[in-house]
XYZ file of C-alpha atoms in Angstrom:
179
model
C 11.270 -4.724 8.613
C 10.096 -6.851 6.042
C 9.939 -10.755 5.249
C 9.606 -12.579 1.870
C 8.099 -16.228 2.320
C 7.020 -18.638 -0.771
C 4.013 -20.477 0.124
C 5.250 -24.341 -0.756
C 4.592 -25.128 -4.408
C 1.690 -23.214 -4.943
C 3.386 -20.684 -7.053
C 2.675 -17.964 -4.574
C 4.947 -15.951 -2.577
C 3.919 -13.572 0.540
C 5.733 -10.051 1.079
C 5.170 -9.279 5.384
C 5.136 -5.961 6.094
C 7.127 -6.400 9.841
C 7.269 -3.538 11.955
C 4.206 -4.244 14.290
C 5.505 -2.734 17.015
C 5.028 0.295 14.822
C 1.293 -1.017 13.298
C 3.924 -1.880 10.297
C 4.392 1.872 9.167
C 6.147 2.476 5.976
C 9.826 3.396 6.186
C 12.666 4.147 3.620
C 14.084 0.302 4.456
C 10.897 -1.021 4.285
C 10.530 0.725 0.687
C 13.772 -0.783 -0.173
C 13.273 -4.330 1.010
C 9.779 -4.212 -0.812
C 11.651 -3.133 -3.993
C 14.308 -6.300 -3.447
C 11.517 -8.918 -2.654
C 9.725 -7.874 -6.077
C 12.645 -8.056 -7.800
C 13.745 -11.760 -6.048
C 9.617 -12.711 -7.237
C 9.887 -11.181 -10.666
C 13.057 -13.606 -11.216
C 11.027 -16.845 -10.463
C 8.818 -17.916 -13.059
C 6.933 -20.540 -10.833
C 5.564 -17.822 -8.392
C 2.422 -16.497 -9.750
C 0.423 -14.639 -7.184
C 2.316 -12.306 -4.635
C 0.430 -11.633 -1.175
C 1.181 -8.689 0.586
C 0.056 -8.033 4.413
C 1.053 -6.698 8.169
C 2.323 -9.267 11.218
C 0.721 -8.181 14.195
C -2.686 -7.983 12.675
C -2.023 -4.624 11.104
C -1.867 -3.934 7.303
C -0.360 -0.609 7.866
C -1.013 2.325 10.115
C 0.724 4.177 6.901
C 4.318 6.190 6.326
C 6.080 6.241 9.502
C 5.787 10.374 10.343
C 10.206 10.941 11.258
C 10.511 8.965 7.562
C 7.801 11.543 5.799
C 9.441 14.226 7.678
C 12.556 14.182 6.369
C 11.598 12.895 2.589
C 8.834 16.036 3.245
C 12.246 18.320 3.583
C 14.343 16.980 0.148
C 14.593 18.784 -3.111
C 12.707 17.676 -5.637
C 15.537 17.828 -8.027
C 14.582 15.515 -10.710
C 10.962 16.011 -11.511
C 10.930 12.926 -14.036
C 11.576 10.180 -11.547
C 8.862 8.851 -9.356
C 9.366 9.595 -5.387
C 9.158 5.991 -3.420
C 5.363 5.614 -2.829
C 5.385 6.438 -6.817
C 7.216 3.997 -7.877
C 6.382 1.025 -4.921
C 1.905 1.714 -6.808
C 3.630 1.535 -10.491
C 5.472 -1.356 -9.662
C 2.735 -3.345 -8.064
C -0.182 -1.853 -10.616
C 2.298 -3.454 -13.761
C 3.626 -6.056 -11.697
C 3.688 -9.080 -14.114
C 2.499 -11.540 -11.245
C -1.272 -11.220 -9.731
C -1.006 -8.937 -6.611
C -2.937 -9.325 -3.647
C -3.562 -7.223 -0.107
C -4.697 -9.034 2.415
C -5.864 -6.390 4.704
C -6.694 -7.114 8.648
C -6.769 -4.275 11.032
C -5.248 -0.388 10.007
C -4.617 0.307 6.169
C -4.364 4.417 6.506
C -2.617 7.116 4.282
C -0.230 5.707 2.169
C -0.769 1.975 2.895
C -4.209 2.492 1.639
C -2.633 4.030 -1.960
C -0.313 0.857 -1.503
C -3.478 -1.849 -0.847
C -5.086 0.221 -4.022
C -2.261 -0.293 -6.419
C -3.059 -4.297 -6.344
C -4.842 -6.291 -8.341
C -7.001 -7.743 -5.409
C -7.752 -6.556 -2.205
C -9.026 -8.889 0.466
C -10.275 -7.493 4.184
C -11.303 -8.375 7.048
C -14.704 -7.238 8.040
C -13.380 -5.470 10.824
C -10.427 -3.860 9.142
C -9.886 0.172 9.774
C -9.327 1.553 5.884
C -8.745 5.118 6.011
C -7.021 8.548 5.205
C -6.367 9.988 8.893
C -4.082 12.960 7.654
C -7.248 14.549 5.723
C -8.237 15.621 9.155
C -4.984 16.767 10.072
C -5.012 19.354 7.213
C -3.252 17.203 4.568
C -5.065 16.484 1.089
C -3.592 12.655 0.927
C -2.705 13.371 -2.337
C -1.395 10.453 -3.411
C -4.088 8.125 -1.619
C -6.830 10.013 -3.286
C -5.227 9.582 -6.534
C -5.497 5.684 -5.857
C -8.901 6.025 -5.162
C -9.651 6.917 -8.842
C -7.280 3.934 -10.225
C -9.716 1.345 -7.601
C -12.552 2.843 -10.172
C -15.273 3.498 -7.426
C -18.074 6.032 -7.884
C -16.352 9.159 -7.673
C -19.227 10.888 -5.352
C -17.650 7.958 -2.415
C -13.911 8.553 -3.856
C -14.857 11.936 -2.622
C -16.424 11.376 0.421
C -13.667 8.660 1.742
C -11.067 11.730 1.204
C -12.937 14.805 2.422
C -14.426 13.038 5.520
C -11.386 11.424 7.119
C -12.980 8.668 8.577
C -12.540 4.898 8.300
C -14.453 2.178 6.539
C -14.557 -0.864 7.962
C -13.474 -3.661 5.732
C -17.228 -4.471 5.397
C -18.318 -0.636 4.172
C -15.561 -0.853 1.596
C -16.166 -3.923 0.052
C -19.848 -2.473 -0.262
C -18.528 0.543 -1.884
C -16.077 -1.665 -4.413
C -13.105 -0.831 -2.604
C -12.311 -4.229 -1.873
C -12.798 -7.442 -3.621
């Protein structure tokens, strides 16, 4: 579900997000395997830069719905540790290497809290950036939390979350969203 690659010498190393047959939706294995590669990264001092993006020409369509489903259904019985989309944003906002999303296609819900917890954000013009489950009654809690951390004018942190619809990769680089 997911691939770690290093990029030659260049000190970089690229986390792929690969589930496109599912526009790369985020999964409790995925979590996991994003958790591992960090861990593989944060052991080797000559990777600097970590690049995170879809195959398939999708970032991420967002948390697979059977996988929120059932997390939806657990007890919260510990209130002091983070829940997995939590911890993957603290883990890439104080990752000790220079995180970057390169974002083509669908970044919704949770992938867009995900693409906001990096240092840099790169998109495609094109690119679909969105929180689809405001219109389906959900508040997107945590995405709109991320929306605060990006530091854009609250009055368009507002309207990206009430709305429900997409920016194009264009809109939100015009709105600071992206770099």
């Amino acid at each position: 579900e997911l691939y770690l690659e290093r990029l030659g010498d260049a000190g970089v190393a690229r986390i792929v997000l690969n589930r496109p047959e599912k526009k790369n939706s985020l999964t409790g294995e995925l979590f996991e395997a994003f958790f591992a590669s960090l861990e593989i990264i944060r052991a080797d001092r000559e990777l600097k830069v970590v690049i995170t993006k879809g195959a398939g020409g999708v970032y991420s369509s967002g948390f697979y719905l059977p996988f929120l489903r059932a997390i939806s259904h657990e007890p919260l019985s510990d209130w002091d540790r983070p829940r997995t989309m939590d911890r993957l944003a603290e883990e890439l906002r104080f990752f000790p290497r220079v995180t970057i999303a390169q974002v083509e296609g669908y970044c919704l819900g949770g992938a867009l809290a995900m693409m906001n917890s990096h240092d840099l954000v790169f998109a495609a013009n094109d690119a679909q950036i969105g929180m689809p489950e405001v219109m389906r009654g959900s508040f997107g809690q945590f995405a709109t939390s991320t929306l605060f951390h990006a530091q854009i004018p609250i009055k368009k942190a507002a309207y990206i979350q009430l709305v429900g619809q997409n920016l194009s990769g264009a809109e939100a680089d015009r709105v600071g969203l992206v770099s």
